[in-house]
Amino acid sequence: MFGVTKEPLAPTPGKAGGPNPTEVATARAAAMMSNPVHGLPFLPGMSFKDSTKTAFHRSQTLGYRNGYAVVRHPTVGIGGDRLQVSQLSQAELDKLASKAPVLTYGQPKQAPRAEFIPAYVAFDKKVLKFDAYFQEDVPLSTEEHYRIRQVNIYYYLEDDSMSVIEPVVENSGIPQGKLIKRQRLAKNDRGDHYHWKDLNRGINITIYGRTFRIVDCDKFTQVFLESQGIELNPPEKMALDPYTELRKQPLRKYVTPTDFDQLKQFLTFDKQVLRFYAIWDDTDSMFGECRTYIIHYYLMDDTVEIREVHERNDGRDPFPLLMSRQRMPKVLVENAKNFPRCVLEISDKEVLEWYTAKDFIVGKPLTILGRTFFIYDCDPFTRQYYKEKFGISDLPHIDVSKKEPPPVKQELPPYNGYGLVEDSAQNCFALIPKAPKKDVIKMLMNENKVLRYLAALESPIPEDKDRRFVFSYFLATDMISIFEPPVRNSGIIGGKYLGRTKVVKPGSSVENPIYYGPSDFFIGAVIEVFGHRFVILDTDDCVLKYMESNAAQYSPEALLSVQSRVRKQGAPAPELDNQQMEEDPGVQELEALIDTIQRQGKDRPCRDNIRKMFQIYDKEASGHVDRETFFKICDSFHLPVDDSLVKELIRMCSHGEDKIDYYNFVRAFSN
């Protein structure tokens, strides 16, 4: 920054006089400005004075504005020449460069360091591909002296390895494919390896003593090398193998002198074969059968071949040919009938006419070596040949397959009456019979579900009119069991009347038996069981709930009978007939005991709960359980079995030594 212009000071007293240094510098600057020729020494006679310049003072840089000192930057120098300098001083430039707006923006944050990415990650699956070739000498061939083999050079950027692969050419006879496996390749004897910087188009590289000429590269390789600042050479054309190009030229054609030349026939119809499908029917002889064959007619030499068609597990040895390829005579000369053909070969002298292609017609028989073959079909090439050669375009396709006889329906022997029909029929299906398949889902859904009905026997015998039976229908297996409750002094032994079994409806056939179902049981229905007729009189509550939830299965008559039964239950129960009680003293005594226990019972469990528990253990719905089970259930409900009245009731309900009738026992408890 320039200072304020001051007047020249007088020499300081006591010191040597002389010019002021400021004046000397100013005069020197003015002299330099007045000398327009640069490079001349500042000596007398070497300077030129500009007469147009009259003011040689320094520019004023200090001033006042509104009472404040203001610094101004000089714009012109001594002599009025404009200064070509910055408007800011060096100190102000340094201060501005080091100034940081901390108060405005806060402390500057350092930029995060760039994440380090290893080379094997950054260049993973990035490969440079170069097209190249090498020349291989062929010393042992008269048709070629050298061979050009085209290869692809791959450079793997992740580990700087290289591989050389030659595309496989079919039927080349040369081991091709991977010539050099992936590895780092040495560049010289000092141990240096090839780098991607060493690869370019139009150069030769030597690998293991073999020189490869790189002619081109792919688009990715070109972009990568150019991005790294490598100038690529122009691409070259791939060298072609002269022997391969020679093989691409058309073959030399030969013209035969006549149309009946065998060589022309061989060259024209080479690898052209007519195929016919034929059968040989030998069913007239003992153990004969109808067998299929394939007849081949070779157009190149008019020979015939017959091949056997083997099927899997046909029981025959796998001989492929019935007759080997040979010419077949059609008409022999008269003297050649006794010709020893098994020893000597037949020539044209012994044959008047040979088999030709026109003798093989689809739909006509053909006799070859004593066997008559029937041709029923041919392949598409044969059809096209006959259409073009003989004008036959409608060769038929004859169906010779034998239709299988209808399957014999298996007839079951008549039912003998033992067991179920399905169980007995299993003896006819297998040597070791198996149990019939069961509906497992139905058994799981209806497990322990039993429908019980009270029924009477329809019989002309007077003693059977008062007999009552309990029908139990098991929903899981559709089986029925019948139990007759014992009645004292009736003269009839009660107990199991019929075990679990399926009951067939009357009128159904033995082959398709129809069994009784839940919809057949309702109040008033007649059930016929093996010749005995039963009339349903009543049902339990479980049947009513089942009919309510499955009303669609039942007929209107069945639903009406249930409704009438429900209405009757709503009326007061009729009292027992005195005459009936007088005829059976045991019943009278039992009813009196039950009445006494009911009047004395307080805070005892519900009768329905006790009955349901007994019915769970009574699998056959017989109305009886064994003593151990009976007392176990009584203990679970805390029944007073030690009471004298209850003991007497148990004694009267006992049936035999091990069974107890729980129907009458449950009646003694309040509902």
XYZ file of C-alpha atoms in Angstrom:
671
model
C 0.000 0.000 0.000
C 1.306 3.403 -0.880
C 1.874 5.883 1.938
C 0.818 9.552 2.278
C 2.743 12.038 0.125
C 5.077 14.114 2.243
C 7.306 17.110 1.585
C 11.101 16.513 1.325
C 12.681 16.863 4.758
C 15.740 19.068 5.391
C 18.977 17.379 6.350
C 19.188 16.558 9.987
C 21.627 18.827 11.790
C 24.750 17.091 12.984
C 24.713 14.548 10.217
C 26.215 14.488 6.817
C 24.079 16.311 4.367
C 22.716 14.613 1.269
C 19.561 13.927 -0.655
C 16.551 12.400 1.041
C 16.173 8.647 0.256
C 12.463 9.138 -0.483
C 13.219 11.810 -3.017
C 15.846 9.606 -4.616
C 13.413 6.720 -4.985
C 10.745 9.006 -6.385
C 13.111 10.533 -8.872
C 14.346 7.117 -9.922
C 10.782 5.889 -10.479
C 9.975 8.997 -12.487
C 13.064 8.483 -14.603
C 12.120 4.895 -15.242
C 8.610 5.906 -16.204
C 9.969 8.572 -18.514
C 12.175 6.039 -20.264
C 9.855 4.121 -22.587
C 12.648 1.885 -23.787
C 13.041 -0.935 -21.357
C 16.312 -2.698 -20.970
C 18.557 0.439 -21.247
C 20.695 1.304 -18.252
C 19.644 4.279 -16.216
C 22.615 6.441 -17.220
C 22.899 9.949 -18.547
C 22.069 10.016 -22.202
C 20.228 6.704 -22.013
C 16.840 8.066 -20.908
C 14.095 9.877 -22.761
C 11.771 12.391 -21.184
C 8.095 12.443 -21.989
C 7.215 16.076 -22.496
C 3.492 15.424 -22.113
C 3.836 14.442 -18.477
C 3.940 17.331 -16.115
C 2.658 15.840 -12.816
C 5.002 13.463 -11.069
C 3.434 13.409 -7.584
C 2.135 10.328 -5.827
C -1.608 9.794 -5.671
C -3.431 10.723 -2.497
C -4.498 7.603 -0.557
C -5.815 9.101 2.696
C -8.972 11.157 3.134
C -11.906 11.945 5.410
C -15.612 11.257 4.859
C -18.249 12.224 7.425
C -15.481 12.702 9.969
C -13.939 9.256 9.478
C -10.573 8.489 7.926
C -10.969 6.538 4.713
C -8.204 4.707 2.879
C -8.322 4.816 -0.880
C -6.354 2.642 -3.214
C -4.199 4.419 -5.817
C -5.290 3.864 -9.392
C -2.492 5.822 -11.134
C 1.194 6.030 -10.481
C 3.788 8.780 -10.761
C 3.338 10.586 -14.022
C -0.349 9.686 -14.311
C 0.194 6.145 -15.681
C -2.630 3.755 -14.672
C -1.500 1.028 -12.312
C -2.218 -2.575 -13.478
C -2.494 -4.024 -9.969
C -5.239 -5.535 -7.816
C -7.560 -3.233 -5.987
C -6.788 -5.065 -2.730
C -3.546 -4.970 -0.922
C -1.524 -8.090 -0.269
C -2.307 -7.945 3.430
C -6.009 -7.721 2.727
C -5.758 -10.616 0.263
C -3.939 -12.719 2.854
C -6.505 -11.829 5.493
C -9.370 -12.657 3.143
C -7.792 -16.006 2.218
C -7.386 -17.010 5.847
C -10.806 -15.759 6.913
C -13.308 -18.488 7.856
C -16.995 -17.678 8.535
C -17.016 -19.557 11.849
C -19.546 -17.285 13.501
C -21.915 -17.599 10.560
C -21.690 -21.264 9.678
C -19.936 -22.785 12.674
C -16.848 -24.958 12.679
C -16.222 -26.564 9.296
C -16.855 -30.333 9.179
C -14.304 -32.597 7.671
C -15.457 -34.556 4.655
C -15.874 -38.305 5.367
C -13.129 -40.502 4.183
C -13.843 -42.455 1.059
C -14.771 -46.071 1.782
C -11.995 -48.481 0.942
C -13.048 -51.019 -1.661
C -10.590 -53.850 -2.374
C -9.715 -54.710 -5.930
C -11.324 -58.138 -5.843
C -14.639 -56.439 -4.988
C -14.379 -53.439 -7.293
C -13.348 -55.554 -10.286
C -15.407 -58.636 -9.489
C -16.750 -60.325 -12.659
C -15.117 -57.647 -14.829
C -13.194 -59.300 -17.628
C -11.402 -57.825 -20.635
C -11.879 -59.856 -23.808
C -9.520 -59.689 -26.789
C -9.888 -61.473 -30.126
C -6.614 -62.962 -31.304
C -5.121 -65.730 -33.417
C -1.886 -67.626 -33.736
C -0.229 -69.489 -36.592
C 0.569 -73.182 -36.256
C 2.845 -75.057 -38.633
C 1.561 -78.249 -40.329
C 4.642 -80.122 -41.560
C 2.993 -83.470 -42.396
C 0.265 -82.358 -44.806
C 0.389 -81.731 -48.521
C -2.805 -79.699 -48.564
C -1.791 -77.095 -45.981
C 1.509 -75.760 -44.631
C 0.220 -73.717 -41.708
C -3.029 -73.345 -39.846
C -4.657 -70.224 -38.389
C -6.331 -70.866 -35.048
C -8.593 -68.187 -33.618
C -8.679 -67.725 -29.839
C -10.167 -65.448 -27.173
C -7.860 -63.926 -24.551
C -9.557 -63.102 -21.264
C -7.978 -60.740 -18.710
C -9.536 -60.866 -15.214
C -9.203 -57.482 -13.504
C -9.804 -58.766 -9.994
C -6.515 -60.694 -9.755
C -4.667 -59.774 -13.026
C -4.917 -63.365 -14.291
C -5.375 -64.414 -17.910
C -6.742 -67.387 -19.823
C -6.747 -68.360 -23.489
C -9.738 -70.257 -24.878
C -10.228 -71.490 -28.427
C -13.857 -71.832 -29.626
C -14.713 -75.450 -30.323
C -15.316 -76.269 -33.997
C -17.333 -79.430 -34.631
C -15.433 -82.277 -36.339
C -12.204 -80.261 -36.497
C -10.046 -83.131 -35.230
C -8.021 -80.710 -33.098
C -8.093 -80.591 -29.279
C -9.794 -77.277 -28.630
C -11.340 -75.422 -25.764
C -9.201 -74.120 -22.908
C -5.635 -73.777 -24.225
C -4.226 -71.946 -21.184
C -6.062 -72.133 -17.906
C -6.604 -69.041 -15.759
C -3.308 -67.886 -14.209
C -0.891 -64.967 -14.094
C 1.254 -65.137 -17.228
C 4.947 -64.216 -17.249
C 5.926 -61.393 -19.588
C 9.704 -61.802 -19.561
C 12.518 -63.710 -17.902
C 12.759 -61.218 -15.019
C 9.513 -62.451 -13.498
C 7.231 -59.611 -14.616
C 3.659 -60.487 -15.433
C 1.302 -59.184 -18.078
C -0.825 -56.221 -16.998
C -3.840 -54.757 -18.742
C -1.683 -51.774 -19.656
C 0.396 -54.128 -21.831
C -2.597 -55.199 -23.948
C -3.790 -53.321 -27.015
C -5.151 -53.926 -30.472
C -2.699 -54.629 -33.274
C 0.132 -55.996 -31.090
C 1.796 -59.380 -30.603
C 2.147 -61.032 -27.224
C 4.155 -64.156 -26.503
C 2.790 -66.677 -24.018
C 4.741 -69.862 -23.326
C 6.666 -69.562 -26.600
C 3.556 -69.061 -28.748
C 2.923 -65.665 -30.331
C -0.634 -64.373 -30.392
C -1.774 -61.473 -32.582
C -4.469 -59.320 -30.945
C -6.799 -57.919 -33.588
C -9.817 -56.557 -31.710
C -11.618 -56.345 -28.359
C -15.169 -56.081 -27.156
C -17.049 -52.875 -26.254
C -16.489 -53.141 -22.500
C -12.742 -53.573 -22.963
C -12.572 -50.565 -25.286
C -14.460 -48.316 -22.856
C -12.349 -49.447 -19.902
C -9.002 -48.906 -21.584
C -10.021 -45.506 -22.937
C -11.210 -44.454 -19.482
C -7.733 -45.304 -18.134
C -6.081 -43.061 -20.718
C -4.807 -45.763 -23.068
C -4.986 -44.928 -26.741
C -6.240 -47.976 -28.615
C -4.903 -48.970 -31.990
C -7.410 -49.386 -34.834
C -8.941 -52.884 -35.084
C -7.673 -55.393 -37.586
C -9.448 -58.112 -39.561
C -9.289 -61.633 -38.231
C -6.991 -63.840 -40.276
C -8.728 -66.754 -41.968
C -7.508 -70.320 -42.198
C -6.710 -71.093 -45.875
C -7.594 -74.788 -45.566
C -10.968 -73.993 -44.001
C -11.748 -71.541 -46.781
C -10.746 -74.187 -49.325
C -13.199 -76.634 -47.809
C -16.014 -74.108 -48.174
C -15.736 -74.128 -51.940
C -18.323 -76.269 -53.778
C -17.343 -79.827 -54.574
C -16.440 -80.826 -58.072
C -19.355 -82.293 -59.983
C -19.052 -85.294 -62.240
C -21.272 -86.013 -65.241
C -21.983 -89.680 -65.931
C -22.198 -90.794 -69.554
C -25.497 -92.744 -69.214
C -28.611 -92.869 -67.022
C -28.111 -96.532 -66.145
C -24.807 -96.078 -64.452
C -24.554 -97.742 -61.015
C -22.280 -94.996 -59.766
C -24.919 -92.405 -60.557
C -27.517 -94.458 -58.707
C -25.185 -94.731 -55.730
C -24.430 -91.012 -55.641
C -28.036 -89.962 -56.234
C -29.786 -92.264 -53.774
C -27.099 -92.572 -51.139
C -28.596 -92.735 -47.608
C -32.126 -92.845 -49.028
C -34.074 -95.792 -47.614
C -37.722 -96.779 -47.990
C -39.230 -98.006 -44.758
C -42.263 -100.307 -44.633
C -44.099 -101.681 -41.598
C -45.292 -105.261 -42.045
C -46.662 -108.198 -40.072
C -46.182 -111.949 -40.419
C -49.314 -113.819 -39.358
C -48.382 -117.341 -38.230
C -51.388 -117.996 -36.037
C -52.480 -120.991 -38.167
C -49.540 -123.079 -36.981
C -49.144 -124.479 -33.500
C -47.927 -121.888 -31.016
C -47.857 -119.352 -33.863
C -48.407 -115.670 -33.377
C -48.668 -112.423 -35.280
C -45.325 -110.615 -35.251
C -44.362 -107.171 -36.561
C -41.324 -106.376 -38.732
C -39.700 -103.379 -40.451
C -38.654 -103.819 -44.104
C -35.915 -101.498 -45.412
C -35.405 -101.040 -49.137
C -32.111 -99.284 -50.001
C -32.476 -97.245 -53.190
C -28.727 -96.961 -53.724
C -28.260 -100.674 -54.608
C -31.817 -102.199 -54.536
C -31.112 -104.324 -51.470
C -33.650 -105.428 -48.859
C -33.330 -105.809 -45.091
C -35.903 -107.143 -42.612
C -35.590 -106.142 -38.953
C -37.477 -107.558 -35.998
C -39.499 -105.351 -33.659
C -38.935 -106.365 -30.058
C -41.195 -105.403 -27.223
C -40.404 -105.339 -23.568
C -40.677 -108.734 -21.874
C -41.693 -110.464 -25.106
C -39.653 -113.549 -24.148
C -37.500 -113.569 -27.304
C -33.774 -113.235 -27.789
C -32.783 -109.752 -28.967
C -31.775 -110.671 -32.529
C -31.987 -107.407 -34.487
C -32.243 -108.868 -37.996
C -34.513 -111.491 -39.474
C -32.770 -111.145 -42.858
C -29.529 -109.300 -43.503
C -29.188 -106.737 -46.263
C -29.127 -108.412 -49.698
C -30.749 -108.400 -53.101
C -33.909 -110.499 -53.200
C -34.792 -112.548 -56.337
C -38.395 -112.382 -57.429
C -38.403 -114.841 -60.359
C -35.702 -117.504 -60.869
C -34.831 -119.308 -64.063
C -36.160 -122.836 -64.446
C -32.805 -124.528 -63.988
C -31.926 -122.449 -60.933
C -34.617 -123.805 -58.617
C -32.181 -126.356 -57.207
C -29.354 -123.821 -56.966
C -27.448 -124.242 -53.648
C -28.077 -120.740 -52.337
C -26.845 -121.648 -48.861
C -23.381 -122.209 -50.314
C -23.159 -120.008 -53.411
C -24.350 -116.473 -54.052
C -27.070 -115.956 -56.634
C -26.051 -113.891 -59.630
C -27.955 -112.362 -62.525
C -27.653 -115.619 -64.454
C -29.946 -117.469 -62.055
C -32.491 -114.642 -61.662
C -34.960 -113.407 -64.224
C -36.361 -110.557 -62.102
C -35.294 -108.912 -58.856
C -37.477 -107.192 -56.299
C -37.684 -103.445 -56.924
C -39.384 -100.519 -55.164
C -42.599 -100.891 -57.182
C -43.153 -104.392 -55.713
C -43.560 -102.964 -52.175
C -47.108 -101.598 -52.020
C -48.958 -100.764 -48.812
C -51.983 -103.035 -48.375
C -50.643 -105.963 -50.424
C -48.894 -109.162 -49.271
C -45.268 -109.857 -50.157
C -43.531 -113.273 -50.065
C -39.848 -113.213 -49.130
C -37.931 -116.435 -48.472
C -41.122 -118.428 -48.021
C -42.718 -116.026 -45.559
C -45.698 -113.908 -46.504
C -45.524 -110.380 -45.077
C -48.425 -107.977 -45.136
C -47.381 -104.332 -45.487
C -49.763 -102.088 -43.565
C -47.912 -98.736 -43.361
C -44.794 -96.763 -44.360
C -42.955 -93.626 -43.258
C -43.522 -90.076 -44.729
C -40.370 -90.196 -46.898
C -41.610 -93.391 -48.579
C -44.997 -91.800 -49.232
C -43.348 -88.761 -50.839
C -41.074 -90.982 -52.962
C -43.993 -93.045 -54.289
C -45.907 -89.857 -55.077
C -43.029 -88.373 -57.091
C -41.756 -91.587 -58.697
C -44.888 -93.639 -59.386
C -47.667 -91.048 -58.943
C -49.264 -92.951 -56.035
C -50.477 -90.359 -53.544
C -53.058 -92.299 -51.541
C -51.090 -94.989 -49.754
C -53.431 -96.204 -47.005
C -52.752 -96.742 -43.342
C -54.225 -100.086 -42.308
C -55.006 -100.742 -38.663
C -53.757 -104.251 -37.854
C -53.919 -103.949 -34.078
C -56.068 -106.564 -32.456
C -58.806 -105.205 -30.297
C -58.609 -106.449 -26.777
C -61.615 -108.494 -25.697
C -63.857 -106.817 -23.157
C -62.809 -107.502 -19.583
C -64.548 -110.440 -17.993
C -66.772 -109.300 -15.205
C -65.891 -111.007 -11.981
C -68.873 -112.857 -10.638
C -69.029 -113.499 -6.947
C -70.321 -116.827 -5.671
C -73.687 -116.778 -3.940
C -73.721 -115.483 -0.403
C -73.630 -118.321 2.142
C -75.089 -116.311 4.999
C -71.992 -116.229 7.221
C -70.667 -112.819 8.205
C -71.111 -109.668 6.175
C -71.302 -109.696 2.379
C -68.325 -107.342 2.057
C -66.241 -109.470 4.406
C -67.078 -112.707 2.587
C -66.349 -111.142 -0.822
C -62.736 -110.445 0.173
C -61.996 -114.165 -0.149
C -62.699 -113.860 -3.905
C -60.388 -110.884 -4.500
C -57.101 -112.109 -3.037
C -55.496 -115.325 -1.904
C -54.902 -113.802 1.515
C -58.094 -111.882 2.244
C -57.914 -108.442 3.769
C -60.467 -106.662 5.888
C -62.836 -104.361 3.984
C -61.919 -100.693 3.979
C -63.644 -98.610 6.609
C -64.708 -94.994 6.559
C -62.169 -93.720 9.079
C -63.457 -90.135 9.033
C -66.984 -91.283 9.768
C -65.737 -93.486 12.609
C -63.793 -90.605 14.168
C -66.694 -88.140 13.897
C -69.320 -90.561 15.272
C -67.247 -92.332 17.885
C -69.273 -93.365 20.951
C -72.484 -92.047 19.373
C -75.297 -94.570 19.857
C -79.019 -94.205 19.073
C -81.269 -96.331 21.314
C -84.821 -97.391 20.597
C -87.416 -99.395 22.530
C -89.135 -102.028 20.392
C -91.680 -104.825 20.707
C -91.681 -108.145 18.874
C -94.456 -108.824 16.376
C -95.340 -112.455 16.954
C -98.519 -114.582 16.960
C -97.279 -116.238 20.153
C -99.024 -114.649 23.177
C -95.918 -114.965 25.388
C -93.957 -112.689 23.029
C -96.360 -109.760 23.146
C -95.024 -108.386 26.453
C -91.376 -108.773 25.519
C -89.434 -105.529 25.082
C -86.141 -105.024 23.268
C -83.587 -102.220 23.183
C -82.162 -101.479 19.716
C -78.757 -99.754 19.688
C -77.683 -98.184 16.384
C -73.959 -97.307 16.257
C -73.415 -94.310 13.950
C -69.684 -94.989 13.551
C -70.111 -98.420 11.905
C -73.844 -98.528 10.962
C -74.211 -101.678 13.068
C -77.163 -102.755 15.184
C -77.274 -104.663 18.447
C -80.435 -105.879 20.253
C -80.719 -106.397 23.972
C -83.675 -107.807 25.873
C -83.954 -106.519 29.462
C -84.566 -109.437 31.804
C -87.970 -109.584 33.460
C -88.311 -111.616 36.622
C -90.697 -114.545 36.642
C -91.341 -114.107 32.904
C -89.919 -117.483 31.947
C -87.673 -115.883 29.310
C -83.958 -115.441 29.804
C -83.052 -111.856 28.932
C -79.710 -110.495 27.805
C -78.031 -110.089 24.429
C -80.466 -110.925 21.656
C -78.246 -109.896 18.714
C -74.590 -108.858 18.644
C -73.214 -105.955 16.642
C -73.844 -106.513 12.964
C -75.227 -104.836 9.876
C -78.817 -105.770 9.089
C -79.921 -106.011 5.464
C -83.261 -104.575 4.457
C -85.800 -107.065 3.140
C -86.015 -107.148 -0.641
C -82.411 -106.054 -1.363
C -80.190 -108.240 -3.550
C -77.176 -110.144 -2.335
C -74.849 -108.402 -4.831
C -75.924 -104.896 -3.732
C -77.172 -105.198 -0.165
C -78.961 -102.222 1.374
C -78.530 -101.921 5.128
C -80.729 -100.227 7.693
C -79.776 -96.612 8.379
C -80.722 -94.026 11.015
C -83.562 -92.747 8.822
C -85.291 -96.147 9.004
C -85.719 -95.989 12.787
C -88.587 -93.905 14.115
C -91.590 -94.463 16.339
C -93.989 -96.853 14.643
C -91.446 -98.191 12.106
C -91.250 -101.935 11.492
C -87.738 -103.395 11.454
C -87.219 -106.902 10.118
C -84.154 -108.627 11.541
C -83.394 -112.056 10.095
C -87.070 -112.967 9.741
C -88.227 -111.346 13.021
C -90.323 -108.182 12.884
C -89.945 -105.470 15.525
C -92.038 -102.342 16.042
C -90.298 -99.213 17.401
C -92.183 -97.933 20.449
C -89.974 -95.212 21.927
C -86.612 -93.454 21.630
C -84.185 -91.807 24.019
C -83.266 -88.118 24.148
C -80.125 -88.651 22.077
C -82.267 -89.809 19.140
C -84.441 -86.697 19.400
C -81.390 -84.425 19.287
C -79.947 -86.325 16.333
C -83.216 -86.121 14.395
C -83.437 -82.420 15.148
C -79.935 -81.733 13.785
C -80.345 -84.063 10.760
C -83.995 -83.531 9.849
C -83.238 -83.747 6.111
C -82.436 -87.453 6.432
C -85.832 -88.391 7.834
C -89.206 -88.697 6.143
C -92.190 -86.549 7.168
C -93.746 -89.642 8.762
C -90.729 -90.080 11.038
C -90.706 -86.426 12.084
C -94.464 -86.556 12.786
C -94.034 -89.579 15.047
C -91.399 -87.752 17.068
C -93.622 -84.681 17.436
C -96.474 -86.804 18.796
C -94.069 -88.440 21.258
C -92.896 -85.028 22.502
C -96.526 -83.924 23.032
C -97.201 -87.038 25.094
C -94.180 -86.342 27.298
C -95.611 -82.929 28.110
C -98.773 -84.600 29.653
C -98.660 -86.095 33.198
C -97.295 -89.637 33.299
C -99.993 -92.331 33.674
C -100.034 -94.320 36.862
C -99.284 -98.026 36.847
C -102.181 -100.386 36.588
C -103.019 -101.935 39.968
C -103.793 -105.235 38.320
C -100.327 -105.290 36.727
C -98.689 -104.616 40.084
C -100.705 -107.332 41.796
C -99.682 -109.898 39.172
C -95.925 -109.232 39.699
C -95.025 -108.852 43.423
C -91.348 -108.259 42.544
C -92.210 -105.219 40.474
C -94.475 -103.952 43.233
C -91.706 -104.321 45.796
C -89.165 -102.609 43.506
C -91.486 -99.668 42.813
C -92.119 -99.232 46.539
C -88.402 -99.235 47.300
C -87.676 -96.697 44.565
C -90.474 -94.469 45.871
C -89.053 -94.635 49.409
C -85.531 -93.697 48.302
C -86.856 -90.786 46.247
C -88.705 -89.348 49.274
C -85.651 -89.621 51.518
C -83.062 -88.360 48.970
C -81.656 -84.843 49.546
C -78.871 -83.076 47.688
C -78.171 -86.026 45.423
C -76.815 -85.774 41.853
C -79.101 -85.509 38.853
C -80.502 -88.723 37.438
C -79.637 -87.798 33.843
C -75.950 -87.326 34.655
C -75.790 -90.735 36.334
C -77.561 -92.405 33.405
C -75.199 -90.820 30.858
C -72.184 -92.048 32.784
C -73.557 -95.612 32.867
C -74.327 -95.454 29.151
C -70.741 -94.439 28.360
C -69.421 -97.621 29.949
C -72.234 -99.729 28.476
C -70.754 -100.158 24.979
C -73.362 -102.681 23.843
C -76.350 -100.734 25.239
C -77.465 -103.793 27.186
C -78.601 -101.847 30.253
C -76.126 -103.738 32.456
C -72.631 -103.005 33.724
C -70.267 -105.125 35.759
C -70.028 -104.663 39.520
C -66.597 -103.060 39.510
C -67.664 -100.403 37.016
C -70.962 -99.888 38.848
C -69.342 -99.099 42.197
C -66.687 -96.956 40.537
C -69.404 -94.733 39.023
C -71.245 -94.591 42.336
C -68.074 -93.420 44.102
C -67.546 -90.702 41.478
C -71.043 -89.313 42.204
C -70.730 -89.891 46.004
C -73.817 -92.118 46.111
C -74.612 -93.651 49.548
C -74.024 -97.273 48.598
C -73.612 -98.145 52.294
C -77.198 -97.142 53.032
C -79.476 -100.097 53.806
C -82.142 -99.027 51.314
C -79.563 -98.484 48.540
C -77.996 -101.876 49.295
C -81.404 -103.524 48.949
C -81.982 -101.665 45.653
C -78.625 -102.903 44.327
C -79.543 -106.466 45.328
C -82.848 -106.268 43.492
C -81.171 -104.772 40.369
C -78.489 -107.447 40.264
C -78.555 -109.685 37.175
C -76.474 -112.750 37.799
C -73.282 -112.621 39.803
C -71.386 -109.938 37.905
C -74.022 -107.710 36.232
C -76.227 -104.924 37.654
C -79.245 -103.352 35.931
C -78.642 -99.627 36.111
C -81.996 -98.617 34.502
C -84.053 -99.262 37.643
C -81.228 -98.100 39.883
C -81.115 -94.645 38.282
C -84.868 -94.236 38.683
C -84.449 -94.011 42.445
C -82.778 -90.588 42.179
C -84.525 -87.310 41.549
C -84.362 -85.689 38.141
